[in-house]
Coordinates of C-alpha atoms and ligand atoms in Angstrom, one line a residue:
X1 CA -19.6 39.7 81.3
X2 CA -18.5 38.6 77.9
X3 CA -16.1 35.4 77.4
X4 CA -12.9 37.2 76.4
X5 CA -12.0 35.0 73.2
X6 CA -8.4 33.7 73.1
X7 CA -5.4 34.3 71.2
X8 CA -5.2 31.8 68.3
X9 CA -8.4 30.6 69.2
X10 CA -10.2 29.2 66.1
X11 CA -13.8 30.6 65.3
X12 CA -16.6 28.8 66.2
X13 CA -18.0 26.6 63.3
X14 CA -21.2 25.7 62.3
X15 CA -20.6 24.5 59.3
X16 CA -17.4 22.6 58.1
X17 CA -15.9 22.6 54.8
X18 CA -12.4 20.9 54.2
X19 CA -9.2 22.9 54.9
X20 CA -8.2 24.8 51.8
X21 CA -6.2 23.3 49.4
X22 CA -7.0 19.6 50.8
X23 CA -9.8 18.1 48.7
X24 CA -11.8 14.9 49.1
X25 CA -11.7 12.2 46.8
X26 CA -15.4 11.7 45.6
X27 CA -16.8 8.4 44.5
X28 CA -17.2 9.8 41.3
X29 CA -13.4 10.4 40.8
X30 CA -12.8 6.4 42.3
X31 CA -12.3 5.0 38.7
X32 CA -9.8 7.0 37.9
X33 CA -8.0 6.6 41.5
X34 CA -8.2 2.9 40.9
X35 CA -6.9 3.1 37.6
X36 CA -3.7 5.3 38.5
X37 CA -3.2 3.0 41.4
X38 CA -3.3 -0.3 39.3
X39 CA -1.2 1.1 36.7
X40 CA 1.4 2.5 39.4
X41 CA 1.3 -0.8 41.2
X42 CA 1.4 -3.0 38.1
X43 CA 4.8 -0.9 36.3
X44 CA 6.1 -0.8 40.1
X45 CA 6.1 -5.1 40.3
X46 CA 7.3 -5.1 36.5
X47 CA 10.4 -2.9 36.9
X48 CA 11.2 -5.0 40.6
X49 CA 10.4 -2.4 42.8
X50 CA 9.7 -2.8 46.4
X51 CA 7.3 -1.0 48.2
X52 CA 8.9 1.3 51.2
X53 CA 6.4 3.8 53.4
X54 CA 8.3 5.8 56.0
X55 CA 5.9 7.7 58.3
X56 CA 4.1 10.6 57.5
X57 CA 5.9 12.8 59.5
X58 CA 9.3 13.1 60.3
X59 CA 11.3 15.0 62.5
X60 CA 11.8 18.4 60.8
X61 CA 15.5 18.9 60.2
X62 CA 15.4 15.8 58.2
X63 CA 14.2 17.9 54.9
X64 CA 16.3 21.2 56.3
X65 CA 19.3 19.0 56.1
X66 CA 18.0 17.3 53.0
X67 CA 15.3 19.1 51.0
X68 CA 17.6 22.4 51.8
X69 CA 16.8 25.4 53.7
X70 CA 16.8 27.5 50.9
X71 CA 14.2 25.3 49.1
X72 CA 10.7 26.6 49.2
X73 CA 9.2 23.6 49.9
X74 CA 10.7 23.8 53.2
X75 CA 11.1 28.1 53.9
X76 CA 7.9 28.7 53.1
X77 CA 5.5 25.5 52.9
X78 CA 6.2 23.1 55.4
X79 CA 3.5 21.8 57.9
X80 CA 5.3 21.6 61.2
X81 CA 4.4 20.9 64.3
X82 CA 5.3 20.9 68.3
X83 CA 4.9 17.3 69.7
X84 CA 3.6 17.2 73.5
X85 CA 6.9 15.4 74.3
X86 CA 8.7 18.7 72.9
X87 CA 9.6 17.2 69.3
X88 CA 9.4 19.3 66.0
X89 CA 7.9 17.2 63.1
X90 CA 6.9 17.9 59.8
X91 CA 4.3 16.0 57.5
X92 CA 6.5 15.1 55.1
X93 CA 6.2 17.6 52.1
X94 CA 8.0 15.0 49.7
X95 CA 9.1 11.6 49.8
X96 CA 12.9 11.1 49.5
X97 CA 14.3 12.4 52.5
X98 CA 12.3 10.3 54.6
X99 CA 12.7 7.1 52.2
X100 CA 16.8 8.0 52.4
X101 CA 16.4 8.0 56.5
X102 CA 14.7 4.3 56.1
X103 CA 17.6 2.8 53.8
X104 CA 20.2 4.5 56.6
X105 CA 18.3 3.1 59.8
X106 CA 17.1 0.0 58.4
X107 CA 20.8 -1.0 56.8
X108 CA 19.4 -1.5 53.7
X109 CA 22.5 -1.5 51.9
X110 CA 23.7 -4.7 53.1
X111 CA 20.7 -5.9 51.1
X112 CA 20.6 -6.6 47.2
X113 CA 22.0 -3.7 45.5
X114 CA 20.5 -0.9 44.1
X115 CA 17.2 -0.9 46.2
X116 CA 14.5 -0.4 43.6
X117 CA 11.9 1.5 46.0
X118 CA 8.4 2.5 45.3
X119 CA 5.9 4.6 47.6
X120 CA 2.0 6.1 47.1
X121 CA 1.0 8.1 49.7
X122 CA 0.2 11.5 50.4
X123 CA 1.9 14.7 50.9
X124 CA 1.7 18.1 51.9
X125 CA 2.8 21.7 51.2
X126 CA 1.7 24.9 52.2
X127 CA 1.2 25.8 48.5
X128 CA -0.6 29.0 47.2
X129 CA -3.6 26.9 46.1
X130 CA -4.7 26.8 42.2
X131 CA -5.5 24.3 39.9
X132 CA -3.0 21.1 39.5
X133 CA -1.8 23.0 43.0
X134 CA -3.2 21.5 46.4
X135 CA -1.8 21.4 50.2
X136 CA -2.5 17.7 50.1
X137 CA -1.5 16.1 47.4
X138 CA -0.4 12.3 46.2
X139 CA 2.6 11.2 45.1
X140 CA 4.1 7.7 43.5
X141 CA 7.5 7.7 44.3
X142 CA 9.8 5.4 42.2
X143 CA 13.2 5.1 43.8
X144 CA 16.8 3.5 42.8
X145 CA 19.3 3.9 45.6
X146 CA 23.0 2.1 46.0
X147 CA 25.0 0.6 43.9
X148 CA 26.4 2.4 40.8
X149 CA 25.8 5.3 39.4
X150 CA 25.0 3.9 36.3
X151 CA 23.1 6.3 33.8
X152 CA 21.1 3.2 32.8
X153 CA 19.3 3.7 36.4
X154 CA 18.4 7.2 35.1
X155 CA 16.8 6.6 32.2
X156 CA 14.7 3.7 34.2
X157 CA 13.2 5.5 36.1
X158 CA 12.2 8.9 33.3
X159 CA 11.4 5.3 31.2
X160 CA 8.9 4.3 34.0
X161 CA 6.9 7.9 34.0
X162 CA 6.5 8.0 30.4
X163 CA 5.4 4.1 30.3
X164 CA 3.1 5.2 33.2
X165 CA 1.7 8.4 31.4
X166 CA 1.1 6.6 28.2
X167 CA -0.4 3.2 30.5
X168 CA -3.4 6.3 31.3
X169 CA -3.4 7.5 27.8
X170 CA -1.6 10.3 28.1
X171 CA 0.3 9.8 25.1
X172 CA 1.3 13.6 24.2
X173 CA 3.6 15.1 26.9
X174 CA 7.2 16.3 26.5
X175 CA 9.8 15.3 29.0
X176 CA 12.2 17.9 29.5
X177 CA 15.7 17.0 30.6
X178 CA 18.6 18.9 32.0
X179 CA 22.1 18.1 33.9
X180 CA 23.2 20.1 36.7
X181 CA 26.3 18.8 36.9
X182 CA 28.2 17.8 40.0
X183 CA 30.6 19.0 43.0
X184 CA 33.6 19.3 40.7
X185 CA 31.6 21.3 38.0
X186 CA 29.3 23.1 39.3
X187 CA 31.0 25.6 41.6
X188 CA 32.7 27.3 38.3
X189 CA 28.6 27.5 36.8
X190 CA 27.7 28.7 40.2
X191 CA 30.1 31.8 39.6
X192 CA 29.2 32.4 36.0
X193 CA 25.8 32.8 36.8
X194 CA 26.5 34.7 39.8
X195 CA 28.4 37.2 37.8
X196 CA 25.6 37.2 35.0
X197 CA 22.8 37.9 37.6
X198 CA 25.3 40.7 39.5
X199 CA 24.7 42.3 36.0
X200 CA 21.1 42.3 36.8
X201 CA 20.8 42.6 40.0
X202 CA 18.4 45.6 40.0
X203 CA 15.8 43.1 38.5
X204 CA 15.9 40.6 40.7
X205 CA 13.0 39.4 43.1
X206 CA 14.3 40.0 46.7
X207 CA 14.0 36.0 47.4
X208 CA 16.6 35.3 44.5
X209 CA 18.9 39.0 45.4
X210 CA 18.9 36.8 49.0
X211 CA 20.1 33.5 47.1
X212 CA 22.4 35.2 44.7
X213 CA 25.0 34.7 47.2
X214 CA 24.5 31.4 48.8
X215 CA 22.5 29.2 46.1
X216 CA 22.8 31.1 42.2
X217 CA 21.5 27.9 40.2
X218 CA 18.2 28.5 42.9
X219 CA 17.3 31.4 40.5
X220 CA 17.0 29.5 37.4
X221 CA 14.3 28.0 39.2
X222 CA 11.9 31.3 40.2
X223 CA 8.6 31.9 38.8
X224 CA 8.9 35.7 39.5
X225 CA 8.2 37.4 36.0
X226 CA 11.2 39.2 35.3
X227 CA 13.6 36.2 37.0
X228 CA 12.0 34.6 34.6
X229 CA 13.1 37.0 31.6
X230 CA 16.7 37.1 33.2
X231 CA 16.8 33.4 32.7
X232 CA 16.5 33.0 29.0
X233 CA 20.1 34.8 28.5
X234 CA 21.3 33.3 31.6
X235 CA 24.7 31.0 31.1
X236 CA 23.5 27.2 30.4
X237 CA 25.5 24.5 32.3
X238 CA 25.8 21.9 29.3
X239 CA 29.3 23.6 28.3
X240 CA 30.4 23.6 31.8
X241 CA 29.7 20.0 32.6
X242 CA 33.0 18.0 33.8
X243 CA 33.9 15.0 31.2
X244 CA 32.3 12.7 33.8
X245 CA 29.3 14.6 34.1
X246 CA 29.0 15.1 30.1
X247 CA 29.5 11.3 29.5
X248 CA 26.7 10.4 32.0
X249 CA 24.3 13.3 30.4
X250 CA 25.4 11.4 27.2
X251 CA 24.7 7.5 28.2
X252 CA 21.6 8.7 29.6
X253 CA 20.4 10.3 26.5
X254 CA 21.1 7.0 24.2
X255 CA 19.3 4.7 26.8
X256 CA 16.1 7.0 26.6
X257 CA 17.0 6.4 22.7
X258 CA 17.2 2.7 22.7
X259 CA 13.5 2.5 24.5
X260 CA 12.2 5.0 22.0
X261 CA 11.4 7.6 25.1
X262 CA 11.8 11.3 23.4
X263 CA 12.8 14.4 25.2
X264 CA 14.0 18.1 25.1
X265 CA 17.2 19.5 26.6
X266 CA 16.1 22.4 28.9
X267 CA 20.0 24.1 29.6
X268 CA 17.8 26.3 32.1
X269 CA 15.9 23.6 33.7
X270 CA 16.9 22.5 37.9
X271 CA 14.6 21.2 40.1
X272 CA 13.2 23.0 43.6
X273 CA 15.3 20.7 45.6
X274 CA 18.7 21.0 46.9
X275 CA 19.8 17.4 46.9
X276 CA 20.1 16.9 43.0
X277 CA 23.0 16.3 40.9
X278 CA 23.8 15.6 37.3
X279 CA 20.4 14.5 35.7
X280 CA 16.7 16.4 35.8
X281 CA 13.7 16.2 34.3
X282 CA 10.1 17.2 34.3
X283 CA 7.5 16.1 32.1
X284 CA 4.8 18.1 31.2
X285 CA 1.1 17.2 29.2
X286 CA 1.4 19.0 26.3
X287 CA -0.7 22.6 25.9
X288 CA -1.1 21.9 29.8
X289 CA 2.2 23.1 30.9
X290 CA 1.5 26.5 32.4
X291 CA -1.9 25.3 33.8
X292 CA -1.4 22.5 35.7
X293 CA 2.9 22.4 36.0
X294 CA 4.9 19.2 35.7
X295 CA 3.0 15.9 35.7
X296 CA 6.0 14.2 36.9
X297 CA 9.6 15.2 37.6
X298 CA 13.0 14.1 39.7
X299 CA 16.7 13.7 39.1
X300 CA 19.8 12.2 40.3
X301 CA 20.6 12.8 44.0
X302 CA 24.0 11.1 44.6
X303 CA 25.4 13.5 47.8
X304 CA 21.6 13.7 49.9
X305 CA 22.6 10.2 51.8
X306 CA 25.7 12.0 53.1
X307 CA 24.0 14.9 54.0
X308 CA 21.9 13.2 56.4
X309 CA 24.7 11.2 58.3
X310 CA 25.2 8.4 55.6
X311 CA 28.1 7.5 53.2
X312 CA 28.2 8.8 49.5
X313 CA 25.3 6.5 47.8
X314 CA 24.1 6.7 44.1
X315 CA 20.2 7.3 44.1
X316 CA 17.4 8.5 41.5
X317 CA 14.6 8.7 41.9
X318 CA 10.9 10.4 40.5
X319 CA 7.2 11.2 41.7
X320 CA 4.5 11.8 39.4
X321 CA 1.6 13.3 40.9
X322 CA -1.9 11.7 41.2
X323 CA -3.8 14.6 40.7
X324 CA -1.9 15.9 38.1
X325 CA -2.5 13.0 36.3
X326 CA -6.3 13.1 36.8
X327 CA -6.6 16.7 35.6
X328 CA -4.6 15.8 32.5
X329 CA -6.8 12.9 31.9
X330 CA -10.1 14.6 32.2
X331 CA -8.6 17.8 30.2
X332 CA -8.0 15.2 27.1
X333 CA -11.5 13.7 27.6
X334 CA -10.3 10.3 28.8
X335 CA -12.9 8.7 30.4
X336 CA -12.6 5.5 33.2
X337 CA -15.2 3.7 33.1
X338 CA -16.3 1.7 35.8
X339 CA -15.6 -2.3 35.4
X340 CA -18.8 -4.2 34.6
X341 CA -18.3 -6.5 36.9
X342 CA -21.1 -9.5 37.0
X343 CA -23.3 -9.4 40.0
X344 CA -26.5 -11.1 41.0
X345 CA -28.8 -8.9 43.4
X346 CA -30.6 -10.6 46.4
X347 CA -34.1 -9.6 47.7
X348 CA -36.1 -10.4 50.8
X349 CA -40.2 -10.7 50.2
X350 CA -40.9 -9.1 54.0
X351 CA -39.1 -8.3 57.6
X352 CA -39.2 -12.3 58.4
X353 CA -37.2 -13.4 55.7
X354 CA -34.9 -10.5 56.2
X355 CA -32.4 -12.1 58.5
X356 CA -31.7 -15.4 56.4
X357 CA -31.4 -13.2 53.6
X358 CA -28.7 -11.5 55.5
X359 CA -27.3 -14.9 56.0
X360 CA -27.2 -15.8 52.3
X361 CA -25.9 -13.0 51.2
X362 CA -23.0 -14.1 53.3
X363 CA -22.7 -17.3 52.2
X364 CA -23.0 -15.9 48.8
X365 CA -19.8 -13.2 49.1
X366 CA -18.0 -16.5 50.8
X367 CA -18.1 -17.9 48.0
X368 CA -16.8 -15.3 45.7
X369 CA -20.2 -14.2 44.0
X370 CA -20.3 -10.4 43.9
X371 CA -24.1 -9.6 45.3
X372 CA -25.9 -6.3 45.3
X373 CA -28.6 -5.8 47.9
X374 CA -30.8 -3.5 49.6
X375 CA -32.2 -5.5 52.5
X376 CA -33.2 -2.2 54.7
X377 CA -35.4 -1.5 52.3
X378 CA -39.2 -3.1 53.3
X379 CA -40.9 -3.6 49.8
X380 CA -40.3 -6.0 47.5
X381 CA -40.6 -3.3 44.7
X382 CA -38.3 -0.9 46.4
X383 CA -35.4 -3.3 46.2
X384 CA -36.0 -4.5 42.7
X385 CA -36.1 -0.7 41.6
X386 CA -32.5 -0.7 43.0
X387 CA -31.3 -3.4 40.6
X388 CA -33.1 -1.9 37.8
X389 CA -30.9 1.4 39.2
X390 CA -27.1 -0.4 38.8
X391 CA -28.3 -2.4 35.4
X392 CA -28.7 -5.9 37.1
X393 CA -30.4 -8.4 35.4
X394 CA -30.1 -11.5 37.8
X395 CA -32.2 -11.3 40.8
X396 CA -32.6 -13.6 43.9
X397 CA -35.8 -13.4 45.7
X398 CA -36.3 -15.0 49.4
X399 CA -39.9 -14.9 50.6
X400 CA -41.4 -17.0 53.5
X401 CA -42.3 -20.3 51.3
X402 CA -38.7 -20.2 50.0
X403 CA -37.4 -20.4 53.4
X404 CA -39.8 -22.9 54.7
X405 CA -38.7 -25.3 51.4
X406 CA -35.3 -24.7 51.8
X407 CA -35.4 -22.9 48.3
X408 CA -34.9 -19.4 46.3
X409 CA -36.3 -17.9 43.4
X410 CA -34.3 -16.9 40.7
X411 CA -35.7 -13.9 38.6
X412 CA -34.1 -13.0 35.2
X413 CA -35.3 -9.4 35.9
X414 CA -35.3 -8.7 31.8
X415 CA -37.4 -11.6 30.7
X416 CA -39.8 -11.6 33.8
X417 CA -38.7 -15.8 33.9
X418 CA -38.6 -17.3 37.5
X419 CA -37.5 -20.5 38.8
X420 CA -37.1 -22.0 42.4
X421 CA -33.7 -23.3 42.5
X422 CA -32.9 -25.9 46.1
X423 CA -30.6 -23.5 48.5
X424 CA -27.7 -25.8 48.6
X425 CA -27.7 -26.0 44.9
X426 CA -28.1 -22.3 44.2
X427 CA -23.9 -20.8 44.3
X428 CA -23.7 -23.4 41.1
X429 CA -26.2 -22.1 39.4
X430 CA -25.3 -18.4 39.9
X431 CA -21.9 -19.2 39.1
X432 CA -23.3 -20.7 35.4
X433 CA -25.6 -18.2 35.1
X434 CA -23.4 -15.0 35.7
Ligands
AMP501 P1 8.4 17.6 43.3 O1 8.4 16.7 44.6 O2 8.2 19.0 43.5 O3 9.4 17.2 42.4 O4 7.0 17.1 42.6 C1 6.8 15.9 42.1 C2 5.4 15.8 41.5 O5 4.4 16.0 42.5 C3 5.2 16.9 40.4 O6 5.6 16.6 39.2 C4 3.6 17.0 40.5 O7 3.1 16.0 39.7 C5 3.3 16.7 41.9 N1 3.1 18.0 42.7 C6 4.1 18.8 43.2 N2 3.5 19.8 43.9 C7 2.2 19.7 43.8 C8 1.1 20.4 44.3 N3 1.2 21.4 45.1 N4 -0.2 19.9 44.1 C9 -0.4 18.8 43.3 N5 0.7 18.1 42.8 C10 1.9 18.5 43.0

C-alpha cells in the first residue's frame, strides 16, 4: 500500500540549495565583508558607541507593539514561530525593538546618559525576493537612546552613515530627509491627508483603502503604482509641523551643515515603521535608487520605549544594510583587495618529517609568523606548486637531515637560493627576512 504523505510534509530532497532569499557569503565576497565590518567597527569605537546584541529572536508581540501591526514588516513578513514550551517568537526582522527591550530590562538608564549603542547582526523578513532584497539580510545598527532629545543626536547618527558610506567609497549618494512631526502635530496632518486621499479613494490599493482610517501617513509610504501617483499632490507635513517640531527639523538641518553632510527635503518621505517621530531619512547610491532601495535609513523614535512598558525616552537611531552596501560597491567598480599580508610557507621533504613539521608550524603561528602550508600533500613539488599558487616567495623546507641536525632550509623560492638556518634560531630570521 502506498505511504499516505502528510499534510505539511516537506518534499523529499536530494539535492539542497539554500532557502530562497537567504544567500551564502562566498569566500570570494570575504574582502568586502571584512572591509564593511572594520569600517562599521572602527566609526562605531570613534563616535563612543557600545556594542549591544539582544537575541535573535524575540517574543513576537514585542515588534506588534513596537514595529506596529499595520507595518509590513510585521503583517506580512515576519518569521514566527511556536516554541515547544507553547511560546510565540519571531526572528527579529529589525533591530530596535529588541535593543529598546534590553535598555528597559537591563536598567540601562541608570547608566551614563544617552546610551550610544551599536549592533551587526543579521535579520530577516519574508520579503518578495529581488536584488538589494533578501529574507536574510545584515544590518549595522547605530543607536542613541536617553537623555535629551537634542537634534545634535540626529544629525550624529545621519553624520555616521554618510562618513560610513564615503569610508567604502561610496562618495555619491543623496540623503533624503523628512520630519514627521510629533503627537501634538500630527493628528491635524493625519486628517488632511485623510481628506485628500477620501478624494481619491477609488484609486487606492485595498492595503492603503484599509489604512486610510487607522494609519493615513502609512500611505505615503506604498509602492503600489498609482498610491504612488496620489502621493506627489498629497499635503506635505513641513507646514504643519508644531514650533517644537519645526525648530528641531531646523537645528538638525544646521548641524548636518556644520559637518558639511548634504541632503534633500523629501515632504513625502516616512519610514515603514510605526515608532518614528519628527526626523527621517534614507539615503540612497545615486542612479541606484530604484534598483537596489535605501542603503541606509532611520529616524527619531522618541514614544517606542513607552509603548513597550517603559517611560517616554529620546532615541535615534539608523541601520545601513550590509548587502546593500556591497552591491553599491561592486555597481561603482570598487574593488577590495585582499591584504598582502607577509607569509612564509613551510614544506615537509616526505611522510616522516611530516609530524615535526606539524609541530613547527605551531611553534611558528605561536609566535606570530603568518605560515602557509600544505602538509597533506606527499611531494615535495606539490606543495611548492601551492606557494607558487598564493605568490609566496619564502619557503621553509624540513626533510629527514634537517630534523636529524636540528636545522631547516630556507628557500627564497624566486632566486632558487637555500640556506640551513639552526631551528632555535629560525623565528629570528623569518621575522628579518619577511
Ligand atoms: P529598515 O529597517 O527597513 O529601515 O532598513 C534599514 C536598512 O536595511 C535599509 O536601508 C537597507 O539597507 C537594509 N534592508 C532593509 N530591507 C532589506 C532587505 N529586504 N534586503 C536587504 N537589505 C535590506
Amino acid at each position: 500500500m502506498p505511504i499516505k504523505k502528510k499534510k505539511n510534509q516537506q518534499p523529499q530532497r536530494k539535492n539542497f540549495q539554500s532557502p530562497k532569499g537567504m544567500h551564502d557569503s562566498l569566500p570570494a565576497d570575504a574582502p568586502y565583508w571584512e572591509k564593511i565590518e572594520t569600517t562599521v567597527k572602527a566609526c562605531a569605537r570613534d563616535h563612543g558607541f557600545s556594542r549591544i546584541e539582544p537575541p535573535i529572536l524575540e517574543f513576537a508581540d514585542l515588534y506588534h507593539k513596537a514595529s506596529g501591526e499595520e507595518s509590513d514588516v510585521v503583517s506580512k513578513e515576519m518569521y514566527v514561530l511556536k516554541t515547544k514550551g507553547g511560546d510565540v517568537l519571531a526572528l527579529r526582522p529589525e533591530y530596535t525593538p529588541g535593543i529598546c527591550r534590553s535598555y528597559l530590562e537591563h536598567h540601562l538608564s541608570r547608566h551614563g546618559q544617552p546610551q550610544k549603542l551599536f549592533s551587526f547582526g543579521p535579520v530577516f523578513r519574508h520579503d518578495r525576493p529581488q536584488l538589494g532584497r533578501y529574507r536574510q539580510f545584515t544590518q549595522m545598527d547605530f543607536d542613541i537612546v536617553g537623555g535629551l532629545n537634542d537634534p545634535i543626536y540626529d544629525a550624529e547618527i545621519i553624520s555616521i552613515c554618510a562618513e560610513i558610506l564615503s569610508a567604502l567609497k561610496i562618495n555619491t549618494f543623496t540623503l533624503k530627509l523628512n520630519s514627521i512631526g510629533c503627537r501634538v502635530c500630527r493628528p491635524a496632518y493625519n486628517r488632511q491627508l485623510q481628506s485628500y486621499y477620501k478624494s481619491h479613494e477609488k484609486e487606492l490599493c485595498e492595503d492603503c483603502k484599509r489604512r486610510l482610517a487607522t494609519n493615513p501617513l502609512k500611505l505615503l509610504d506604498c509602492k503600489n503604482e498609482s498610491c504612488r501617483k496620489l502621493k506627489e499632490k498629497a499635503p506635505d507635513i513641513l507646514n504643519k509641523l508644531c514650533v517644537n517640531c519645526s525648530a528641531h527639523f531646523k537645528s538638525v538641518l544646521e548641524y548636518l551643515d556644520e559637518v558639511r553632510v548634504p541632503y534633500v527635503i523629501d515632504h513625502h518621505l516616512v519610514r515603514g515603521l510605526d515608532y518614528y517621530s519628527r526626523t527621517v531619512f534614507e539615503i540612497f547610491a545615486d542612479g541606484k535608487e530604484e534598483e537596489l532601495g535605501a542603503l541606509a535609513s532611520g529616524g527619531r523614535y522618541d514614544y517606542l520605549m513607552e509603548t513597550i512598558g517603559g517611560h517616554l525616552t529620546p532615541a535615534v537611531g539608523a541601520a545601513p544594510g550590509a548587502e546593500r552596501l556591497i552591491a553599491a560597491m561592486k555597481s561603482k567598480g570598487i574593488m577590495i583587495s585582499k591584504k598582502t599580508q607577509k607569509r612564509i610557507f613551510l614544506a615537509h621533504a616526505g611522510e616522516p618529517s611530516k609530524k615535526k613539521a606539524f609541530s613547527l608550524l605551531k611553534d611558528l603561528r605561536a609566535q606570530g609568523i603568518m605560515v602557509v602550508e600544505a602538509l597533506a600533500k606527499e611531494s615535495l613539488s606539490a606543495q611548492l606548486k601551492i606557494a607558487d599558487k598564493e605568490k609566496i616567495g619564502l619557503a621553509l623546507i624540513l626533510g629527514q637531515k634537517e630534523i636529524f641536525e636540528k636545522s631547516v632550509i630556507l628557500r627564497d623560492l624566486a632566486a632558487g637560493a637555500q640556506e640551513t638556518i639552526p631551528l632555535e634560531k629560525i623565528a629570528g630570521v623569518i621575522k628579518k627576512r619577511l
